[in-house]
XYZ file of C-alpha atoms in Angstrom:
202
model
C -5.116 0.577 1.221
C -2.703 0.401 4.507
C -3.818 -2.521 5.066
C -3.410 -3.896 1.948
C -0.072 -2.397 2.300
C 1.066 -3.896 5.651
C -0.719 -7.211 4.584
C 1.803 -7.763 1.732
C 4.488 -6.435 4.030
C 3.884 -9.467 6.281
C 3.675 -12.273 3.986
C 7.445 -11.132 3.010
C 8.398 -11.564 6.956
C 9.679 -14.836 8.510
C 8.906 -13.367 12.184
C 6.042 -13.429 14.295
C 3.989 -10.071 13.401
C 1.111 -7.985 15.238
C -0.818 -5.160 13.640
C -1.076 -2.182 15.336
C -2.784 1.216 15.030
C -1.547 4.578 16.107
C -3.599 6.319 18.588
C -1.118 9.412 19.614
C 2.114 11.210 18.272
C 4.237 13.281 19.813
C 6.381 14.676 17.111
C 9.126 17.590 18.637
C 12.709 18.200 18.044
C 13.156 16.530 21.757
C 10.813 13.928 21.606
C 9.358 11.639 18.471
C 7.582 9.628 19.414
C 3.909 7.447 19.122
C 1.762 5.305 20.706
C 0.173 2.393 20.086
C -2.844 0.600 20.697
C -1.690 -2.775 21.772
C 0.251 -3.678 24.905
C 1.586 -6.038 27.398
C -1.619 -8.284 26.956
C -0.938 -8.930 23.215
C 2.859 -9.965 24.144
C 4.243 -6.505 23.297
C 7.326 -5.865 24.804
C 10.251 -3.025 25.482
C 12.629 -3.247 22.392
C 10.315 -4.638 20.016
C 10.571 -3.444 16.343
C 8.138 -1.587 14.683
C 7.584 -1.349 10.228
C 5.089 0.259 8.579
C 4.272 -0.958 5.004
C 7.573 0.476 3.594
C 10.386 0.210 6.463
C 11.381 0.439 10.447
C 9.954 3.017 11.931
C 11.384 2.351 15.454
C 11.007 0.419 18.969
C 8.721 0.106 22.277
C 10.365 2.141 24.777
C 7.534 1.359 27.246
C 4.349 -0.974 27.425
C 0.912 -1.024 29.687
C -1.158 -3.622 29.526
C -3.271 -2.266 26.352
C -0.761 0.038 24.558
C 2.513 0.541 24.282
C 4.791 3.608 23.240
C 7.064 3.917 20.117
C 10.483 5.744 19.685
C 10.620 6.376 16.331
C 14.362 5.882 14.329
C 14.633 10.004 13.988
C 14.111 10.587 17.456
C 17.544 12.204 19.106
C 17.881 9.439 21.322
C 17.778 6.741 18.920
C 20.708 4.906 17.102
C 20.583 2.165 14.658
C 22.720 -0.197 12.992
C 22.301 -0.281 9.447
C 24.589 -1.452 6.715
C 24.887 -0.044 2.703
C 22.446 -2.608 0.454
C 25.367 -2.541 -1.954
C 28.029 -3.279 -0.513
C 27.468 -4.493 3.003
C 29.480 -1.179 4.397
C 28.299 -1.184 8.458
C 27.674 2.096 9.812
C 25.206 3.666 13.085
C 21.978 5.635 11.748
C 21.613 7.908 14.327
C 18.307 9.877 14.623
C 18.274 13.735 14.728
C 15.320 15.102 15.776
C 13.680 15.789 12.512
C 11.142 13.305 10.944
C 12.814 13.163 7.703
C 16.189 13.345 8.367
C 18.772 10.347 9.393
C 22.740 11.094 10.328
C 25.608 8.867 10.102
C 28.169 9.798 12.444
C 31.736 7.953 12.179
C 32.047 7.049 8.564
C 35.582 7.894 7.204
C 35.425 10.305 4.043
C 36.967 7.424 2.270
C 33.597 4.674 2.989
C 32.411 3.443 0.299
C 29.037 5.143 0.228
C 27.003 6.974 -2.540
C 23.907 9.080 -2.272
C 21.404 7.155 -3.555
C 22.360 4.222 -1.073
C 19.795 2.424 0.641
C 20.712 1.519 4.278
C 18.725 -1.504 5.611
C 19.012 -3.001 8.989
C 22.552 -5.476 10.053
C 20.769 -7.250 12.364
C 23.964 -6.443 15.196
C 22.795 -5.761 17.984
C 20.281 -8.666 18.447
C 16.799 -6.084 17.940
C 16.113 -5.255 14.068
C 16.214 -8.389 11.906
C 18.174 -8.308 9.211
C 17.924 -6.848 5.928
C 14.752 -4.803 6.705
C 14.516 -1.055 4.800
C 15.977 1.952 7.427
C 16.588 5.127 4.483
C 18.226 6.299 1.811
C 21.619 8.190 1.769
C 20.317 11.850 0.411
C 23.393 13.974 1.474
C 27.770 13.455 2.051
C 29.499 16.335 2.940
C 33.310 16.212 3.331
C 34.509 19.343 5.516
C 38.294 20.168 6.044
C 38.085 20.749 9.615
C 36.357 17.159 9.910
C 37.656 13.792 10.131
C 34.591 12.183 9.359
C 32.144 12.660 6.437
C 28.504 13.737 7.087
C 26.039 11.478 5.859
C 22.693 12.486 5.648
C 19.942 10.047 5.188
C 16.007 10.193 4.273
C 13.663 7.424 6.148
C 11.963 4.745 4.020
C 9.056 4.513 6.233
C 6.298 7.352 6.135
C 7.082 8.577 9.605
C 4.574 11.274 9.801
C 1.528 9.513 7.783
C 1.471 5.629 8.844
C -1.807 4.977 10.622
C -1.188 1.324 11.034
C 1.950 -0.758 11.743
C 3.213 -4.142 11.969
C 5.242 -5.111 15.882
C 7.607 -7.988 14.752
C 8.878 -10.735 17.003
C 12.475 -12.103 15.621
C 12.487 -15.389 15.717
C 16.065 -15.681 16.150
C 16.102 -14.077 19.528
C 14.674 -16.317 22.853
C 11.050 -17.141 22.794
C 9.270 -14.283 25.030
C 6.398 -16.473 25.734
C 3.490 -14.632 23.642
C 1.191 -16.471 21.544
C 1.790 -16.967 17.673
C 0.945 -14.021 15.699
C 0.344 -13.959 11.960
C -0.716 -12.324 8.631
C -3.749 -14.016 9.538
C -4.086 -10.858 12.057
C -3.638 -8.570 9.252
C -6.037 -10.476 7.421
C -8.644 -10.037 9.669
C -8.043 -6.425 10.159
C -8.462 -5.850 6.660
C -12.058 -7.580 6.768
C -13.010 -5.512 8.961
C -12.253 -2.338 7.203
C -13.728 -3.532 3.829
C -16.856 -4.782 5.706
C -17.223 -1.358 7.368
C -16.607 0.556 4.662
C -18.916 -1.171 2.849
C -21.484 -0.799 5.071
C -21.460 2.968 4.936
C -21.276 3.176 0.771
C -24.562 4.361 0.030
């Protein structure tokens, strides 16, 4: 069912995509992050995005040649920019150390932003494509003795239960030099799994 999930993911992406499958988390209030099981060999590289079947879950922070290791969007040390679906409000989704949890730091308590809001990816910053799922606005809190409102927002992507994940070249940004990477991958992946689960139905 993942990959059923990530295949029809990918057929809505223009960009070169790789599937991917976890093989460690680290998951801390200092540190959140994963790794992966494909590397420098399959053209991964630092800064690449990383989805799930639902939305971003983060970016290579490092790469070997056969795996590679993912900072995920809630980590402390992350920062995104996202923009409101609605209205095209820009704002920074800044990660805070818990795997459900998104904050918004600098929005003015007059922004135009409801909870409810889904933030999805700008595209500044030349790393996320555009228009791809980040979270969903859950909390606003408007304190005297701050000039800013706090926004609190929920991930899209299942953080803490994706087993298999989709890297994504942009096609917009130079070519890196890796070999074309398709659906077809995801395709092939999902085969595999129907084949071997097949073969151990009684």
């Amino acid at each position: 069912r993942r990959l059923r999930d990530l295949l029809g993911s990918s057929l809505a992406l223009p960009e070169r995509i790789l599937a991917a499958k976890l093989m460690q988390v680290d998951l801390n209030p200092y540190r959140q992050q994963v790794m992966l099981n494909r590397g420098q060999s399959s053209g991964v590289f630092v800064g690449q995005p990383v989805l799930d079947a639902d939305a971003v879950m983060g970016q290579v922070v490092s790469a070997s040649s056969t795996s590679s290791t993912v900072m995920l969007i809630t980590d402390a040390a992350h920062m995104l920019p996202v923009q409101v679906n609605r209205n095209g409000l820009r704002a920074l989704a800044a990660g805070s150390g818990l795997i459900d949890q998104l904050r918004l730091p600098y929005l003015t308590k007059n922004a135009d932003i409801r909870v409810g809001d889904l933030l999805v990816t700008s595209g500044l910053g030349g790393v996320f494509p555009a228009g791809y799922p980040v979270a969903r606005v859950t909390e606003i809190h408007n304190r005297p003795d701050n000039p800013f409102a706090e926004v609190i927002a929920k991930p899209t992507a299942r953080l803490d239960r994706s087993q298999d994940v989709l890297l994504v070249w942009n096609l917009d940004l130079p070519d890196r030099g890796v070999d074309d990477a398709s659906d077809g991958q995801v395709a092939a992946l999902l085969n595999e799994a129907e084949t071997e689960a097949a073969a151990q139905t009684p």
